Amino acid sequence: MARYDAYREEVLGRANVSDTPELVSYYEELAKFETGALWTVANKIEPWQPQSDSVPVLWRYKDLREHVLRSVDLVKPEQAGRRVIYLNNPGRREVSAAVGWLYSGLQVMHPGEVATAHRHSSSALRFIMEGRGAYTIVDGHKMTLGANDFVLTPNGTWHEHGVSEDGTPCIWQDGLDIPLVNALEAGFYAVHPDLHQAVTFPVNDSTASWGGAGLRPYGDSWSKPYSPLFKYEWEPTYEALRRYAATTAGSPYDGVIMNYVNPATGGPVMSTIGASMQMLRPGEKTKAHRHTGSFIYQVAKGKGYSVINGRRFDWEERDIFCVPSWAFHEHANASESEDACLFCFNDLPVMHALRLYWEEALVDNDGHQPIVA
Ligand code: 1HN
């Protein structure tokens, strides 16, 4: 019976038509009318399980940093719009994606530089890597930014950035859903009519209003489809993880992990992009699992390694790596004394909204992948 089922699935249930001269000329006829025979493409467009075109990649900060800084001498923000070196997955070059339908890049600005205001249908985030004095303005809310701060520029918001005159060169990671929005053919883009927007709220008002743990401003009427807390600072994030770590066993697959949430709803920070920070305790090694969705990690603290589809990637602070959809992955903290923290952004809100989220654990080999490279 089992053999018959396998035969039925593998052969009878799948397209299995060999070319004959007659069929080939039939396909040519169909093509003249912008049509095709489904059985010639069915096996490709109906994989048994997700087949990512993306490959796991580790982008080492020590390789990239000097190239990112060099761009400062080569182009000005007013020429380039944004001075960014983007992360290009070898399997996703045509759509300029870092993994799946997610884009990422490293943006650099020098003290005194400003980038003009614009808005677009893609949602964006920044994760600050180094430097002092960076700020971003989102719909009139100005926010000062420090290392490991996470800031949102949701779909449709006017946004611009700069570094104060008394700051230092600043580098941050940008994350956007722009490949997804382009795939959906839904992208609009506009430059602010005045090139810059007015700061219409007190500086850092969003963290002052919405950043209190478990507290919501009395009588607020926030109804926008994204978090009113635009900036998630590192200190309270790390403190929350440390406190949680002291009382939880954590996830076998992710260690101590917390999602950044919209405090008005408890849901993800934006409608298409979610984010998390996870802590791997000293010596912690997680087990392997895989799920749908695309994931871009930045090492916020510490060093360790991840095994992704059998390949080991050793990382340290500021390195960035990606986990493609349905790739087995597990993480390890290489230190026996210090914790390691991984920032991650992903397209999980899309996967959940479309009911496409699926996950499974690796059962063989005590939950660890054999390392093949
Ligand atoms: C964008 O708006 C920024 O605002 C950075 O800093 C990178 C990449 C593609 C499309 C828009 C920014 C971007 C971007």
Short mmCIF file of C-alpha atoms and ligand atoms in Angstrom, two decimals:
data_model
loop_
_atom_site.label_atom_id
_atom_site.label_comp_id
_atom_site.label_asym_id
_atom_site.label_seq_id
_atom_site.Cartn_x
_atom_site.Cartn_y
_atom_site.Cartn_z
CA MET A 1 0.00 0.00 0.00
CA ALA A 2 2.74 2.42 1.00
CA ARG A 3 4.61 1.58 -2.18
CA TYR A 4 1.52 2.15 -4.25
CA ASP A 5 0.93 5.56 -2.59
CA ALA A 6 4.49 6.60 -3.27
CA TYR A 7 4.17 5.47 -6.86
CA ARG A 8 0.88 7.30 -7.24
CA GLU A 9 2.35 10.50 -5.81
CA GLU A 10 5.68 10.41 -7.57
CA VAL A 11 4.53 9.27 -10.96
CA LEU A 12 0.79 9.21 -11.46
CA GLY A 13 0.02 12.41 -9.53
CA ARG A 14 2.80 14.44 -11.16
CA ALA A 15 3.28 15.71 -14.65
CA ASN A 16 5.30 13.13 -16.57
CA VAL A 17 4.98 13.82 -20.30
CA SER A 18 7.95 13.26 -22.60
CA ASP A 19 8.52 15.54 -25.55
CA THR A 20 7.58 14.17 -28.98
CA PRO A 21 7.90 16.12 -32.23
CA GLU A 22 4.13 16.50 -32.23
CA LEU A 23 4.04 17.85 -28.66
CA VAL A 24 6.93 20.23 -29.28
CA SER A 25 5.17 21.76 -32.27
CA TYR A 26 1.96 21.89 -30.22
CA TYR A 27 3.81 23.87 -27.51
CA GLU A 28 5.13 26.23 -30.19
CA GLU A 29 1.59 26.78 -31.45
CA LEU A 30 0.34 27.51 -27.91
CA ALA A 31 3.17 29.97 -27.32
CA LYS A 32 2.06 32.02 -30.34
CA PHE A 33 -1.12 32.78 -28.43
CA GLU A 34 0.65 33.60 -25.12
CA THR A 35 -0.39 30.29 -23.60
CA GLY A 36 1.29 27.10 -22.46
CA ALA A 37 0.48 23.55 -21.36
CA LEU A 38 0.40 23.36 -17.56
CA TRP A 39 2.04 19.92 -17.46
CA THR A 40 5.26 21.42 -18.87
CA VAL A 41 5.66 23.68 -15.81
CA ALA A 42 3.54 22.00 -13.12
CA ASN A 43 6.38 20.28 -11.28
CA LYS A 44 8.32 23.55 -11.14
CA ILE A 45 5.48 25.76 -9.94
CA GLU A 46 4.08 23.21 -7.51
CA PRO A 47 7.04 22.14 -5.36
CA TRP A 48 6.39 19.54 -2.66
CA GLN A 49 7.71 22.02 -0.14
CA PRO A 50 9.08 25.59 -0.22
CA GLN A 51 12.07 25.88 -2.56
CA SER A 52 13.92 29.07 -1.74
CA ASP A 53 16.02 30.71 -4.45
CA SER A 54 17.90 32.49 -1.67
CA VAL A 55 21.04 30.99 -0.20
CA PRO A 56 22.25 31.43 3.37
CA VAL A 57 24.81 34.27 3.46
CA LEU A 58 26.95 35.78 6.22
CA TRP A 59 28.01 39.40 5.63
CA ARG A 60 30.99 40.10 7.91
CA TYR A 61 31.15 43.64 9.22
CA LYS A 62 34.93 43.55 9.19
CA ASP A 63 34.80 42.96 5.41
CA LEU A 64 32.13 45.57 4.74
CA ARG A 65 32.86 48.46 7.09
CA GLU A 66 35.73 50.05 5.17
CA HIS A 67 33.84 49.77 1.87
CA VAL A 68 30.80 51.41 3.43
CA LEU A 69 32.95 54.26 4.81
CA ARG A 70 34.66 54.69 1.43
CA SER A 71 31.33 55.57 -0.18
CA VAL A 72 31.41 58.83 1.87
CA ASP A 73 34.28 60.10 -0.32
CA LEU A 74 32.65 58.90 -3.53
CA VAL A 75 29.06 60.19 -3.34
CA LYS A 76 27.12 62.79 -1.36
CA PRO A 77 23.67 62.06 0.09
CA GLU A 78 22.22 64.81 -2.16
CA GLN A 79 23.52 62.93 -5.22
CA ALA A 80 22.71 59.41 -4.10
CA GLY A 81 19.46 60.14 -2.25
CA ARG A 82 20.58 57.60 0.31
CA ARG A 83 24.21 56.52 0.61
CA VAL A 84 23.76 52.78 1.02
CA ILE A 85 25.65 49.59 0.21
CA TYR A 86 23.02 46.89 -0.17
CA LEU A 87 23.25 43.21 0.64
CA ASN A 88 22.72 41.15 -2.46
CA ASN A 89 21.80 37.50 -2.07
CA PRO A 90 23.39 35.52 -4.95
CA GLY A 91 20.04 33.83 -5.57
CA ARG A 92 18.05 37.08 -5.53
CA ARG A 93 20.16 39.48 -7.62
CA GLU A 94 17.34 40.32 -10.01
CA VAL A 95 15.20 41.76 -7.25
CA SER A 96 18.01 43.26 -5.12
CA ALA A 97 16.93 41.22 -2.12
CA ALA A 98 19.06 40.11 0.82
CA VAL A 99 16.79 37.09 1.28
CA GLY A 100 13.37 36.15 -0.08
CA TRP A 101 11.39 39.36 -0.56
CA LEU A 102 13.37 41.40 1.99
CA TYR A 103 15.93 44.08 1.21
CA SER A 104 18.76 45.20 3.45
CA GLY A 105 21.65 47.65 3.22
CA LEU A 106 24.19 49.55 5.27
CA GLN A 107 23.74 53.33 5.24
CA VAL A 108 26.46 55.77 6.28
CA MET A 109 26.24 59.46 7.15
CA HIS A 110 28.87 61.87 8.37
CA PRO A 111 28.38 64.62 10.97
CA GLY A 112 26.51 67.58 9.50
CA GLU A 113 25.03 65.57 6.62
CA VAL A 114 21.30 65.43 5.98
CA ALA A 115 19.24 63.23 3.65
CA THR A 116 16.01 64.63 2.22
CA ALA A 117 12.52 63.53 3.22
CA HIS A 118 10.57 61.07 1.14
CA ARG A 119 7.90 58.44 1.56
CA HIS A 120 7.00 55.21 -0.18
CA SER A 121 4.70 52.22 -0.04
CA SER A 122 7.40 49.98 1.33
CA SER A 123 7.93 49.82 5.05
CA ALA A 124 11.40 50.35 6.46
CA LEU A 125 13.37 49.93 9.64
CA ARG A 126 16.84 50.85 10.84
CA PHE A 127 19.08 49.09 13.33
CA ILE A 128 21.91 51.34 14.48
CA MET A 129 25.39 49.83 14.18
CA GLU A 130 27.83 52.55 15.19
CA GLY A 131 28.35 56.27 15.69
CA ARG A 132 26.93 59.10 17.77
CA GLY A 133 24.57 61.89 16.77
CA ALA A 134 22.32 60.12 14.23
CA TYR A 135 18.69 61.08 14.12
CA THR A 136 15.69 60.27 12.02
CA ILE A 137 12.44 62.20 11.58
CA VAL A 138 9.26 60.23 10.91
CA ASP A 139 6.08 62.21 10.20
CA GLY A 140 7.32 65.12 12.31
CA HIS A 141 8.64 62.94 15.18
CA LYS A 142 12.39 63.43 15.60
CA MET A 143 14.29 60.60 17.26
CA THR A 144 17.88 60.50 18.41
CA LEU A 145 19.57 57.17 17.70
CA GLY A 146 22.28 55.16 19.45
CA ALA A 147 23.89 51.75 18.88
CA ASN A 148 21.44 48.82 18.86
CA ASP A 149 18.41 51.12 18.76
CA PHE A 150 15.70 49.89 16.42
CA VAL A 151 13.57 52.47 14.60
CA LEU A 152 10.57 52.22 12.26
CA THR A 153 9.60 54.18 9.17
CA PRO A 154 6.29 52.52 8.28
CA ASN A 155 4.71 52.47 4.84
CA GLY A 156 3.56 55.96 3.83
CA THR A 157 5.40 57.98 6.50
CA TRP A 158 7.63 60.91 5.54
CA HIS A 159 11.14 60.15 6.70
CA GLU A 160 14.56 61.75 6.62
CA HIS A 161 17.82 61.24 8.48
CA GLY A 162 20.91 63.14 9.53
CA VAL A 163 23.87 63.25 11.88
CA SER A 164 24.39 66.26 14.15
CA GLU A 165 27.49 68.47 13.63
CA ASP A 166 28.99 67.28 16.91
CA GLY A 167 28.39 63.57 16.12
CA THR A 168 30.68 60.91 14.63
CA PRO A 169 30.32 58.91 11.38
CA CYS A 170 27.22 56.77 11.77
CA ILE A 171 26.37 53.44 10.13
CA TRP A 172 23.04 51.69 10.40
CA GLN A 173 21.33 48.73 8.79
CA ASP A 174 18.25 49.49 6.71
CA GLY A 175 15.62 46.79 6.28
CA LEU A 176 12.74 47.10 3.81
CA ASP A 177 10.02 45.01 2.20
CA ILE A 178 10.72 46.71 -1.13
CA PRO A 179 11.19 43.46 -3.13
CA LEU A 180 7.81 42.26 -1.82
CA VAL A 181 6.08 45.52 -2.66
CA ASN A 182 7.63 45.45 -6.14
CA ALA A 183 6.59 41.81 -6.61
CA LEU A 184 3.06 42.87 -5.76
CA GLU A 185 3.41 45.81 -8.18
CA ALA A 186 2.22 48.19 -5.50
CA GLY A 187 5.13 50.60 -5.11
CA PHE A 188 4.68 54.39 -4.97
CA TYR A 189 7.43 56.84 -4.05
CA ALA A 190 7.39 60.59 -3.45
CA VAL A 191 9.93 63.24 -2.45
CA HIS A 192 8.70 65.73 0.15
CA PRO A 193 7.59 68.97 -1.60
CA ASP A 194 9.82 71.05 0.72
CA LEU A 195 12.62 68.43 0.66
CA HIS A 196 12.49 68.45 4.46
CA GLN A 197 9.66 68.17 6.97
CA ALA A 198 9.01 70.26 10.05
CA VAL A 199 9.64 68.66 13.43
CA THR A 200 6.14 69.03 14.86
CA PHE A 201 6.48 67.04 18.11
CA PRO A 202 8.95 67.24 21.01
CA VAL A 203 12.13 65.24 20.29
CA ASN A 204 11.77 61.55 21.28
CA ASP A 205 8.08 62.04 22.12
CA SER A 206 7.12 58.58 20.82
CA THR A 207 9.32 56.76 23.36
CA ALA A 208 8.18 59.20 26.07
CA SER A 209 4.51 58.45 25.32
CA TRP A 210 4.56 54.77 24.40
CA GLY A 211 7.84 53.39 25.76
CA GLY A 212 6.66 52.69 29.31
CA ALA A 213 6.52 48.92 29.86
CA GLY A 214 2.88 47.85 30.00
CA LEU A 215 1.63 51.43 30.17
CA ARG A 216 -0.47 53.20 27.59
CA PRO A 217 -1.06 56.94 27.45
CA TYR A 218 -4.49 57.61 28.93
CA GLY A 219 -7.16 58.40 26.33
CA ASP A 220 -4.90 58.06 23.29
CA SER A 221 -6.61 57.57 19.96
CA TRP A 222 -3.86 55.85 17.95
CA SER A 223 -5.48 54.02 15.06
CA LYS A 224 -2.75 53.78 12.43
CA PRO A 225 -1.83 50.30 11.19
CA TYR A 226 1.67 50.41 12.72
CA SER A 227 3.31 50.93 16.06
CA PRO A 228 3.07 54.42 17.64
CA LEU A 229 6.38 53.57 19.30
CA PHE A 230 8.76 54.36 16.45
CA LYS A 231 11.95 53.77 18.39
CA TYR A 232 12.85 50.76 20.55
CA GLU A 233 15.96 51.61 22.53
CA TRP A 234 18.65 49.07 23.30
CA GLU A 235 18.85 49.54 27.08
CA PRO A 236 15.22 48.63 27.90
CA THR A 237 15.29 45.86 25.28
CA TYR A 238 18.38 44.25 26.79
CA GLU A 239 17.03 44.73 30.32
CA ALA A 240 13.76 43.03 29.33
CA LEU A 241 15.69 40.07 27.87
CA ARG A 242 17.89 39.74 30.94
CA ARG A 243 14.90 39.75 33.25
CA TYR A 244 13.02 37.27 31.09
CA ALA A 245 16.12 35.04 30.84
CA ALA A 246 16.26 34.84 34.63
CA THR A 247 12.80 33.26 34.79
CA THR A 248 12.37 31.21 31.61
CA ALA A 249 13.90 28.09 30.15
CA GLY A 250 13.56 29.79 26.76
CA SER A 251 12.74 28.20 23.44
CA PRO A 252 14.71 25.09 22.42
CA TYR A 253 15.07 26.64 18.95
CA ASP A 254 15.66 30.31 19.77
CA GLY A 255 16.88 30.67 23.33
CA VAL A 256 15.37 33.67 25.09
CA ILE A 257 13.46 35.51 22.40
CA MET A 258 11.11 38.50 22.54
CA ASN A 259 9.22 40.18 19.74
CA TYR A 260 9.18 43.91 19.30
CA VAL A 261 5.47 44.78 19.33
CA ASN A 262 3.05 47.56 18.62
CA PRO A 263 2.12 48.59 22.19
CA ALA A 264 -1.34 49.67 21.05
CA THR A 265 -2.24 46.19 19.75
CA GLY A 266 0.36 43.68 20.97
CA GLY A 267 0.83 42.74 17.29
CA PRO A 268 3.85 43.17 15.02
CA VAL A 269 5.46 46.60 14.66
CA MET A 270 4.39 47.01 11.02
CA SER A 271 1.94 45.17 8.78
CA THR A 272 4.57 43.48 6.62
CA ILE A 273 7.71 43.36 8.78
CA GLY A 274 8.16 41.87 12.24
CA ALA A 275 11.24 41.97 14.44
CA SER A 276 12.70 40.25 17.47
CA MET A 277 15.70 40.29 19.76
CA GLN A 278 16.96 37.01 21.17
CA MET A 279 19.52 36.17 23.78
CA LEU A 280 21.65 33.05 23.73
CA ARG A 281 22.92 32.46 27.23
CA PRO A 282 26.60 31.60 27.83
CA GLY A 283 27.31 28.29 26.09
CA GLU A 284 23.71 27.93 24.86
CA LYS A 285 23.18 25.86 21.70
CA THR A 286 19.71 25.73 20.24
CA LYS A 287 18.15 22.86 18.33
CA ALA A 288 17.37 23.04 14.63
CA HIS A 289 13.98 23.84 13.17
CA ARG A 290 12.69 25.35 9.98
CA HIS A 291 9.74 27.48 9.07
CA THR A 292 8.36 29.53 6.23
CA GLY A 293 9.31 33.22 6.09
CA SER A 294 12.57 35.04 5.41
CA PHE A 295 14.86 36.25 8.18
CA ILE A 296 17.72 38.73 8.41
CA TYR A 297 19.79 38.71 11.59
CA GLN A 298 22.24 41.24 12.95
CA VAL A 299 24.53 40.29 15.81
CA ALA A 300 23.85 42.96 18.44
CA LYS A 301 26.19 41.46 21.04
CA GLY A 302 28.66 38.62 21.45
CA LYS A 303 29.95 35.88 19.18
CA GLY A 304 28.90 32.44 18.11
CA TYR A 305 27.74 30.52 15.10
CA SER A 306 24.63 29.40 13.28
CA VAL A 307 24.21 26.25 11.22
CA ILE A 308 21.92 26.93 8.27
CA ASN A 309 21.00 24.06 5.97
CA GLY A 310 24.08 22.21 7.17
CA ARG A 311 26.55 25.07 6.68
CA ARG A 312 28.24 26.64 9.69
CA PHE A 313 28.54 30.45 9.80
CA ASP A 314 30.71 31.92 12.56
CA TRP A 315 29.58 35.39 13.52
CA GLU A 316 30.59 38.26 15.76
CA GLU A 317 29.14 41.63 16.74
CA ARG A 318 27.64 43.60 13.78
CA ASP A 319 27.78 40.68 11.34
CA ILE A 320 24.58 40.11 9.38
CA PHE A 321 23.28 36.78 8.09
CA CYS A 322 20.10 35.50 6.53
CA VAL A 323 17.97 32.41 6.91
CA PRO A 324 15.88 31.62 3.79
CA SER A 325 12.40 30.19 3.98
CA TRP A 326 12.22 26.54 5.06
CA ALA A 327 15.97 26.35 5.80
CA PHE A 328 16.91 24.39 8.90
CA HIS A 329 18.77 26.62 11.34
CA GLU A 330 20.21 26.49 14.83
CA HIS A 331 22.27 29.02 16.79
CA ALA A 332 25.09 28.74 19.31
CA ASN A 333 26.75 31.18 21.67
CA ALA A 334 30.52 30.54 21.50
CA SER A 335 31.21 32.19 24.85
CA GLU A 336 30.93 30.36 28.17
CA SER A 337 30.77 33.63 30.13
CA GLU A 338 28.99 36.30 28.05
CA ASP A 339 25.53 36.28 26.52
CA ALA A 340 25.03 36.83 22.79
CA CYS A 341 22.11 38.81 21.30
CA LEU A 342 20.67 38.54 17.80
CA PHE A 343 18.42 41.19 16.32
CA CYS A 344 16.18 39.81 13.56
CA PHE A 345 13.64 41.22 11.14
CA ASN A 346 11.37 39.10 8.97
CA ASP A 347 8.24 38.87 6.87
CA LEU A 348 6.29 36.83 9.43
CA PRO A 349 3.35 39.28 9.56
CA VAL A 350 2.83 38.54 5.85
CA MET A 351 3.16 34.78 6.32
CA HIS A 352 0.65 34.82 9.18
CA ALA A 353 -1.80 37.19 7.47
CA LEU A 354 -1.81 34.99 4.37
CA ARG A 355 -1.98 31.81 6.47
CA LEU A 356 1.26 30.56 4.98
CA TYR A 357 3.20 30.02 8.19
CA TRP A 358 4.41 26.48 8.72
CA GLU A 359 7.12 25.15 10.98
CA GLU A 360 8.79 21.89 11.93
CA ALA A 361 11.58 20.69 14.19
CA LEU A 362 14.49 18.56 13.05
CA VAL A 363 13.90 15.23 14.74
CA ASP A 364 16.97 13.25 13.69
CA ASN A 365 20.40 13.46 15.23
CA ASP A 366 19.15 14.86 18.56
CA GLY A 367 17.86 17.97 16.76
CA HIS A 368 21.20 19.06 15.31
CA GLN A 369 22.16 19.20 11.65
CA PRO A 370 25.17 17.31 10.39
CA ILE A 371 27.59 20.02 9.25
CA VAL A 372 28.34 19.64 5.56
CA ALA A 373 30.46 22.80 5.04
C1 1HN B 1 15.01 54.28 1.80
O1 1HN B 1 13.95 55.10 1.83
C2 1HN B 1 16.05 54.43 2.71
O2 1HN B 1 15.00 56.22 3.84
C3 1HN B 1 17.12 53.55 2.69
O3 1HN B 1 17.02 55.76 4.36
C4 1HN B 1 17.19 52.54 1.77
C5 1HN B 1 16.23 51.36 -0.11
C6 1HN B 1 15.25 51.20 -1.02
C7 1HN B 1 14.14 52.06 -1.04
C8 1HN B 1 14.04 53.08 -0.11
C9 1HN B 1 16.01 55.55 3.71
C10 1HN B 1 16.16 52.39 0.83
C11 1HN B 1 15.06 53.25 0.84
#
